[in-house]
Short mmCIF file of C-alpha atoms in Angstrom, two decimals:
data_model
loop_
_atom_site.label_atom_id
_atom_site.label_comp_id
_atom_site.label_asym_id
_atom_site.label_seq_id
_atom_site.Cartn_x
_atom_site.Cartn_y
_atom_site.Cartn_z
CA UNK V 1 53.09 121.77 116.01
CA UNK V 2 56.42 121.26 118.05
CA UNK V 3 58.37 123.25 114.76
CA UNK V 4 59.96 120.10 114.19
CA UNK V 5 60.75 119.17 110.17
CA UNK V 6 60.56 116.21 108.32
CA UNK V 7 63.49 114.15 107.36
CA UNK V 8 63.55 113.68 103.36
CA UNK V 9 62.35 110.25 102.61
CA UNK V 10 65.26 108.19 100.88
CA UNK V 11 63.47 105.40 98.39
CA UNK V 12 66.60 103.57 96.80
CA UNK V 13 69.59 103.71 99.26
CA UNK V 14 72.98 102.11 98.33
CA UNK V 15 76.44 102.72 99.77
CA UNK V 16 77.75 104.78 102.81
CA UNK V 17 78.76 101.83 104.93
CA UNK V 18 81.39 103.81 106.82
CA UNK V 19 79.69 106.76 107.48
CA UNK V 20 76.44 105.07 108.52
CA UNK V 21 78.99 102.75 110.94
CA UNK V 22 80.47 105.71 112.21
CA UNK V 23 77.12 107.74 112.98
CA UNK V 24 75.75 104.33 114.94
CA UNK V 25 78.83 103.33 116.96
CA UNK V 26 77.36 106.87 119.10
CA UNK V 27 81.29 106.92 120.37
CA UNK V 28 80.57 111.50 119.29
CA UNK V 29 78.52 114.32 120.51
CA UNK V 30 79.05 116.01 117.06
CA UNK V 31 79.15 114.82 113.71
CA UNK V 32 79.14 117.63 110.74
CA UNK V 33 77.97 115.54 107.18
CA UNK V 34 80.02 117.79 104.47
CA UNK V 35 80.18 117.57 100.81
CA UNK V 36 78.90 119.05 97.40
CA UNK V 37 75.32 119.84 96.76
CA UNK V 38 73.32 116.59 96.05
CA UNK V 39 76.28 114.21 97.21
CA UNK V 40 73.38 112.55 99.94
CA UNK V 41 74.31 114.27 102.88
CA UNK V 42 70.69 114.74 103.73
CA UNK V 43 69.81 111.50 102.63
CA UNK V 44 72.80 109.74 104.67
CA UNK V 45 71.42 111.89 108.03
CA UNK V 46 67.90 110.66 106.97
CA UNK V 47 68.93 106.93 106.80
CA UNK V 48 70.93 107.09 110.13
CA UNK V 49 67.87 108.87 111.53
CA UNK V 50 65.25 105.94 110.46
CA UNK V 51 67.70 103.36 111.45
CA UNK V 52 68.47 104.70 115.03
CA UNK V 53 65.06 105.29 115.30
CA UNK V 54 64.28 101.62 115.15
CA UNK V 55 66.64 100.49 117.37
CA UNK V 56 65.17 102.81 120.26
CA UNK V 57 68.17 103.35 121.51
CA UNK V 58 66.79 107.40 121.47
CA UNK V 59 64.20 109.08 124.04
CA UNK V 60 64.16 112.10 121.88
CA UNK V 61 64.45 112.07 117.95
CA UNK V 62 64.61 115.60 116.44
CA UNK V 63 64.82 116.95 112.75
CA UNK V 64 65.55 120.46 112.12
CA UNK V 65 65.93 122.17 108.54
CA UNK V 66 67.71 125.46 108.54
CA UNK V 67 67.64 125.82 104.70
CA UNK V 68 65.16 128.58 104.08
CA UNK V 69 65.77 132.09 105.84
CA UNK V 70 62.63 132.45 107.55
CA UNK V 71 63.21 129.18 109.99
CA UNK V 72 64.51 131.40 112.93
CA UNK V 73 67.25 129.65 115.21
CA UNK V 74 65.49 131.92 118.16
CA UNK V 75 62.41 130.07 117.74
CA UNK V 76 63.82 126.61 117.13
CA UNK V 77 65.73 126.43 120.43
CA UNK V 78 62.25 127.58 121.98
CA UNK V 79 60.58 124.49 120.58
CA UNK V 80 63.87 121.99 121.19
CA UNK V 81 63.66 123.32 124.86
CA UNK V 82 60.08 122.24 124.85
CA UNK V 83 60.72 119.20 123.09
CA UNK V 84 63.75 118.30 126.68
CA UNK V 85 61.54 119.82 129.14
CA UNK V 86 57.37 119.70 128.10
CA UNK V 87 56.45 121.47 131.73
CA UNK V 88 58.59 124.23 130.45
CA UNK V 89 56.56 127.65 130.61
CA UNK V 90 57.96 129.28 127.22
CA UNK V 91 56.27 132.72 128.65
CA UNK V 92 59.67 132.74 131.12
CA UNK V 93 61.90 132.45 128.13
CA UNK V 94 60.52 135.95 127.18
CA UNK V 95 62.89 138.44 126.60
CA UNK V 96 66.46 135.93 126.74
CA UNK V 97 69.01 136.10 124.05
CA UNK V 98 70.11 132.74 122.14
CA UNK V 99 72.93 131.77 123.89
CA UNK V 100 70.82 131.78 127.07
CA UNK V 101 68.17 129.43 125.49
CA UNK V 102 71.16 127.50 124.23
CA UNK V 103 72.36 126.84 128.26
CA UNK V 104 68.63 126.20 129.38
CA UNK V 105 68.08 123.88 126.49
CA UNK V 106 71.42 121.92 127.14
CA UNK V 107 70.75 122.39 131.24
CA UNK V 108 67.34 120.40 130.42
CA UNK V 109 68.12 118.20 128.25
CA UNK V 110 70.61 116.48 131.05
CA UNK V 111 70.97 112.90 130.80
CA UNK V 112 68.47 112.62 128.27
CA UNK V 113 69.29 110.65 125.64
CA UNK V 114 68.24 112.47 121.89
CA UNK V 115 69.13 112.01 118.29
CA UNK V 116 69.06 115.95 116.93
CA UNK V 117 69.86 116.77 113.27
CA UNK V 118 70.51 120.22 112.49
CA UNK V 119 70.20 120.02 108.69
CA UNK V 120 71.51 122.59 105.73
CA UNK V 121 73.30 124.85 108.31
CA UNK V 122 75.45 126.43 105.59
CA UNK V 123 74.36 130.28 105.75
CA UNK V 124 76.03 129.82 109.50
CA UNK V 125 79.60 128.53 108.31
CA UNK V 126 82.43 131.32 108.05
CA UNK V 127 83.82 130.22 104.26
CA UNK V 128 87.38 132.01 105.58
CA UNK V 129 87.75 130.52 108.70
CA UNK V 130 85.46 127.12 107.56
CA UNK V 131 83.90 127.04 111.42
CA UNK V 132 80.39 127.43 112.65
CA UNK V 133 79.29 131.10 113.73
CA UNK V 134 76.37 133.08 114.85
CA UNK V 135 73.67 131.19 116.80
CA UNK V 136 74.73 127.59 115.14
CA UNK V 137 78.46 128.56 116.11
CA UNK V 138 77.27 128.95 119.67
CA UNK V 139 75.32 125.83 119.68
CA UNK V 140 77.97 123.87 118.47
CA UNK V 141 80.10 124.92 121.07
CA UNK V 142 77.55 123.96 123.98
CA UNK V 143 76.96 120.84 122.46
CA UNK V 144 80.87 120.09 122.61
CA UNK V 145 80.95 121.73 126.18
CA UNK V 146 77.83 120.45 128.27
CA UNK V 147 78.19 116.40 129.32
CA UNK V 148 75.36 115.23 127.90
CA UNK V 149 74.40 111.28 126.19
CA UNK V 150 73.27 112.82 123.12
CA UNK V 151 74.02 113.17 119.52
CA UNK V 152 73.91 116.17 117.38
CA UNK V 153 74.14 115.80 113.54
CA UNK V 154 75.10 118.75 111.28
CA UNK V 155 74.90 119.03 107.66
CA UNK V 156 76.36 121.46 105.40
CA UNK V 157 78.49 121.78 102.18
CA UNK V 158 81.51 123.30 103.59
CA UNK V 159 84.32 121.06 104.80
CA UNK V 160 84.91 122.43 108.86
CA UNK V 161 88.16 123.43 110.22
CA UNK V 162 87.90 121.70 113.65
CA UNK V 163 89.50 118.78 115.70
CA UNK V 164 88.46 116.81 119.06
CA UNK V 165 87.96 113.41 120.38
CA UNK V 166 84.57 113.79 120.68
CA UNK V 167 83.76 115.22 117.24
CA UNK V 168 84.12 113.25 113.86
CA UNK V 169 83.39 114.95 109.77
CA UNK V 170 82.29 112.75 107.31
CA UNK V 171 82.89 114.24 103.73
CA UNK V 172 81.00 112.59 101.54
CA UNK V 173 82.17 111.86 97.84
CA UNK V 174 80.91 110.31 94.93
CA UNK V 175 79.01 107.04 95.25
CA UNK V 176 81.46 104.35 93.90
CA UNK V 177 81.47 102.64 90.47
CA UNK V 178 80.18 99.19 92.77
CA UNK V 179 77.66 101.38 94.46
CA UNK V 180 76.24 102.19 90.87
CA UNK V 181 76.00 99.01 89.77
CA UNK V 182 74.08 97.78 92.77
CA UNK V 183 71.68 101.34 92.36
CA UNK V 184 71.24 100.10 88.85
CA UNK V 185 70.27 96.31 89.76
CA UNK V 186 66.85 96.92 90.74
CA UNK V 187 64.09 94.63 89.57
CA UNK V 188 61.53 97.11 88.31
CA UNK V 189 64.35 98.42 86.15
CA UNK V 190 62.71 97.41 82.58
CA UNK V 191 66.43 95.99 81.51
CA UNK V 192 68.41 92.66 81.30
CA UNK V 193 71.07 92.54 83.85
CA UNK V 194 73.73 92.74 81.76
CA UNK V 195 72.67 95.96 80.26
CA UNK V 196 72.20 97.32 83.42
CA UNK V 197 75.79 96.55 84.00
CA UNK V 198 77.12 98.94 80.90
CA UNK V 199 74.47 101.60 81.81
CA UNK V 200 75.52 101.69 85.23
CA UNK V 201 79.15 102.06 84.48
CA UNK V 202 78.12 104.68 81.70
CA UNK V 203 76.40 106.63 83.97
CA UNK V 204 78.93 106.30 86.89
CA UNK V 205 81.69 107.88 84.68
CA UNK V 206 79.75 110.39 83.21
CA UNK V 207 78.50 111.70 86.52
CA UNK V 208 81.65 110.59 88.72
CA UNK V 209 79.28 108.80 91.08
CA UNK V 210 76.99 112.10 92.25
CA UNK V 211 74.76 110.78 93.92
CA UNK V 212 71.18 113.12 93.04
CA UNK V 213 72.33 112.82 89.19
CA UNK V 214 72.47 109.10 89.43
CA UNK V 215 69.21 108.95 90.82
CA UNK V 216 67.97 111.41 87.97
CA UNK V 217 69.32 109.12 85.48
CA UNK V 218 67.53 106.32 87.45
CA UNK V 219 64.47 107.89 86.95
CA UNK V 220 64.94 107.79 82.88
CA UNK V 221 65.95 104.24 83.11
CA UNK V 222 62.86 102.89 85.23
CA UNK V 223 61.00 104.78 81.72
CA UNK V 224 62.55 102.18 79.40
CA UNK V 225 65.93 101.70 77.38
CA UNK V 226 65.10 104.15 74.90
CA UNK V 227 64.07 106.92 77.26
CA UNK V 228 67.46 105.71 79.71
CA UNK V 229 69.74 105.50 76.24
CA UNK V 230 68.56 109.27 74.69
CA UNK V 231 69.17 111.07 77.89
CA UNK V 232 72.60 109.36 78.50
CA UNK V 233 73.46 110.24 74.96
CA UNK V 234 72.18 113.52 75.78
CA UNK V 235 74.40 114.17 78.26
CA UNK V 236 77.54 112.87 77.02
CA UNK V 237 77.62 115.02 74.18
CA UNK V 238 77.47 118.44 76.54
CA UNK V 239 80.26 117.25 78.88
CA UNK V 240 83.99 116.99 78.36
CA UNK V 241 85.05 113.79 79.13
CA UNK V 242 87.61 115.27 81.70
CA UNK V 243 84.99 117.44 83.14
CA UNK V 244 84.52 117.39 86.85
CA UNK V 245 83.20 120.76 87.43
CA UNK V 246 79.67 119.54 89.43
CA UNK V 247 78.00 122.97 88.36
CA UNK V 248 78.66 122.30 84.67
CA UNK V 249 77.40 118.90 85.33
CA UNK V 250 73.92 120.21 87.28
CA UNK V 251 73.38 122.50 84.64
CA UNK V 252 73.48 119.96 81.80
CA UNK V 253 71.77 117.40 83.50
CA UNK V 254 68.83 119.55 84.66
CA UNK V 255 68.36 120.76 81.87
CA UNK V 256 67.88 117.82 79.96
CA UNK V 257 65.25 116.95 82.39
CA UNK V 258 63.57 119.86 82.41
CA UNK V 259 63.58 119.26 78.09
CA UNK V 260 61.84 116.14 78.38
CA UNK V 261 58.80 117.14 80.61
CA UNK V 262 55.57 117.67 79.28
CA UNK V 263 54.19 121.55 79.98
CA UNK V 264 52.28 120.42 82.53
CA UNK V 265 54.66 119.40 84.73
CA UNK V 266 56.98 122.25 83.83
CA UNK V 267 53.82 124.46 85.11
CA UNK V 268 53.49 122.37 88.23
CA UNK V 269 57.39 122.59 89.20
CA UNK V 270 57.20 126.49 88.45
CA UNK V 271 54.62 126.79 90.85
CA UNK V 272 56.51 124.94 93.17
CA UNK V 273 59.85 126.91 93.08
CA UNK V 274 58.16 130.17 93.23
CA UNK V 275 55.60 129.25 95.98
CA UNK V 276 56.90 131.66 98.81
CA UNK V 277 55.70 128.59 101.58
CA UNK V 278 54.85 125.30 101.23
CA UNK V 279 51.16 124.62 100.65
CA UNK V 280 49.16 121.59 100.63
CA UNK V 281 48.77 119.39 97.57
CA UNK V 282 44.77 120.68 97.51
CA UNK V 283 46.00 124.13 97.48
CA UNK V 284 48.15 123.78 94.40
CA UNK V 285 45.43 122.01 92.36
CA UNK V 286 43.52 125.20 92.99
CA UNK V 287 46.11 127.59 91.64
CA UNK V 288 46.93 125.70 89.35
CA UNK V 289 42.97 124.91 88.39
CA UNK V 290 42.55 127.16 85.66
CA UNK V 291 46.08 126.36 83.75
#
């Protein structure tokens, strides 16, 4: 109700160390979490998110997802100012541009201390000049400006071209060749532990440690040897074994997964992508119901 989103739930976690060190020594107003698509830099905001949480160090914890075009900045800082300042009559707001909302919301929010995560903020990077514009760019800036105790956490794909004491970039690359192995050493993983071992470091070269495609490949292996084994082979034989173009690899991958479902999941995942807003699960069993 507050137009607050939900952070992605992260089941197998592994890695990160520095980053996650980094995000909890709070020494920065800003961090921005860059990388490639599917590297984990939702998942690493997530698991800093949960783990602040729990230490209560936070009077405000806030999760806001920018990735689909009809979640309007103008009426996210309305709820965030809300969220500072819950006496706040939004009917005197009426008729103020962003940047205005922007200086109320950091006026209120004071010596508050909040954990905010501003998440897939990439239609609001420049790709020439790699900085943050538009109503994010302005934020940004107030957030770097205004004294405040509180953190803000961007994520996006582009690196950002900017430098200050009180702002740190984490670029996030592959998951390491240990970090596999340990991914890979999970009990419910139908395989002796040595076999784990040479799956894990087959899979870690053939994706180059990325993080979603290890955990797709995860998925085959908690299925059995054979299931793990076929789609590895799969895969290997439509890559170049100096490939490190990530598209060519998402392509591939995906669409070996997308081979070995059944129709009826194919019909359900359809559904999903083309579903203009999100519905409940009751709601897709009925238009799905005859099919």
């Amino acid at each position: 109700m507050d137009g607050s989103d939900i952070p992605p739930l992260v089941s197998s976690w592994v890695g990160r160390e520095r980053e996650l060190q980094a995000i909890q020594r709070q020494y920065y107003k800003v961090i921005f979490i860059t990388g490639f698509g599917g590297e984990g830099k939702s998942a690493l905001a997530s698991q800093a998110f949960s783990m602040l949480q729990t230490s209560g160090d936070y009077s405000i914890y806030d999760w806001r997802d920018f990735k689909e075009e009809e979640h309007n900045f103008h009426y996210k800082i309305l709820s965030m100012i809300r969220l500072v300042s819950s006496d706040f009559n939004l009917n005197s707001l009426s008729g103020l541009d962003d940047e205005a909302l922007i200086q109320i919301f950091f006026n209120n929010l004071s010596n508050k201390k909040g954990l905010f995560i501003l998440d897939n903020v990439d239609r609001y990077i420049d790709m020439e000049t790699l900085e943050p514009i538009n109503e994010i760019g302005k934020f940004f800036k107030a957030a770097m400006k205004f004294d405040h105790r509180s953190i803000f956490i961007f994520t996006c794909r582009p690196f950002i071209q900017y430098a200050t004491v009180d702002f740190i970039q984490l670029s996030l690359k592959g998951l390491t060749e240990a970090n596999t192995i340990e991914l890979f050493n999970k009990p419910e993983i139908p395989l002796s532990k040595e076999k784990r071992l040479h799956y894990a470091k087959v899979a870690h070269n053939l994706t180059k440690g990325h993080a979603l495609w290890l955990n797709l490949i995860m998925a085959q292996a908690l299925r059995g040897e054979g299931s793990l084994q076929q789609f590895l082979s799969n895969i290997g034989s439509s890559i170049s074994s100096d490939s490190t173009d990530s598209a060519l690899l998402a392509e591939t991958i995906l669409n070996k997964v997308w081979s070995i479902l059944n129709e009826r999941d194919q019909k359900l995942l359809k559904t999903l992508a083309e579903a203009v807003r999100s519905e409940t699960a009751e709601d897709y069993a009925e238009i799905l119901r005859d099919e």
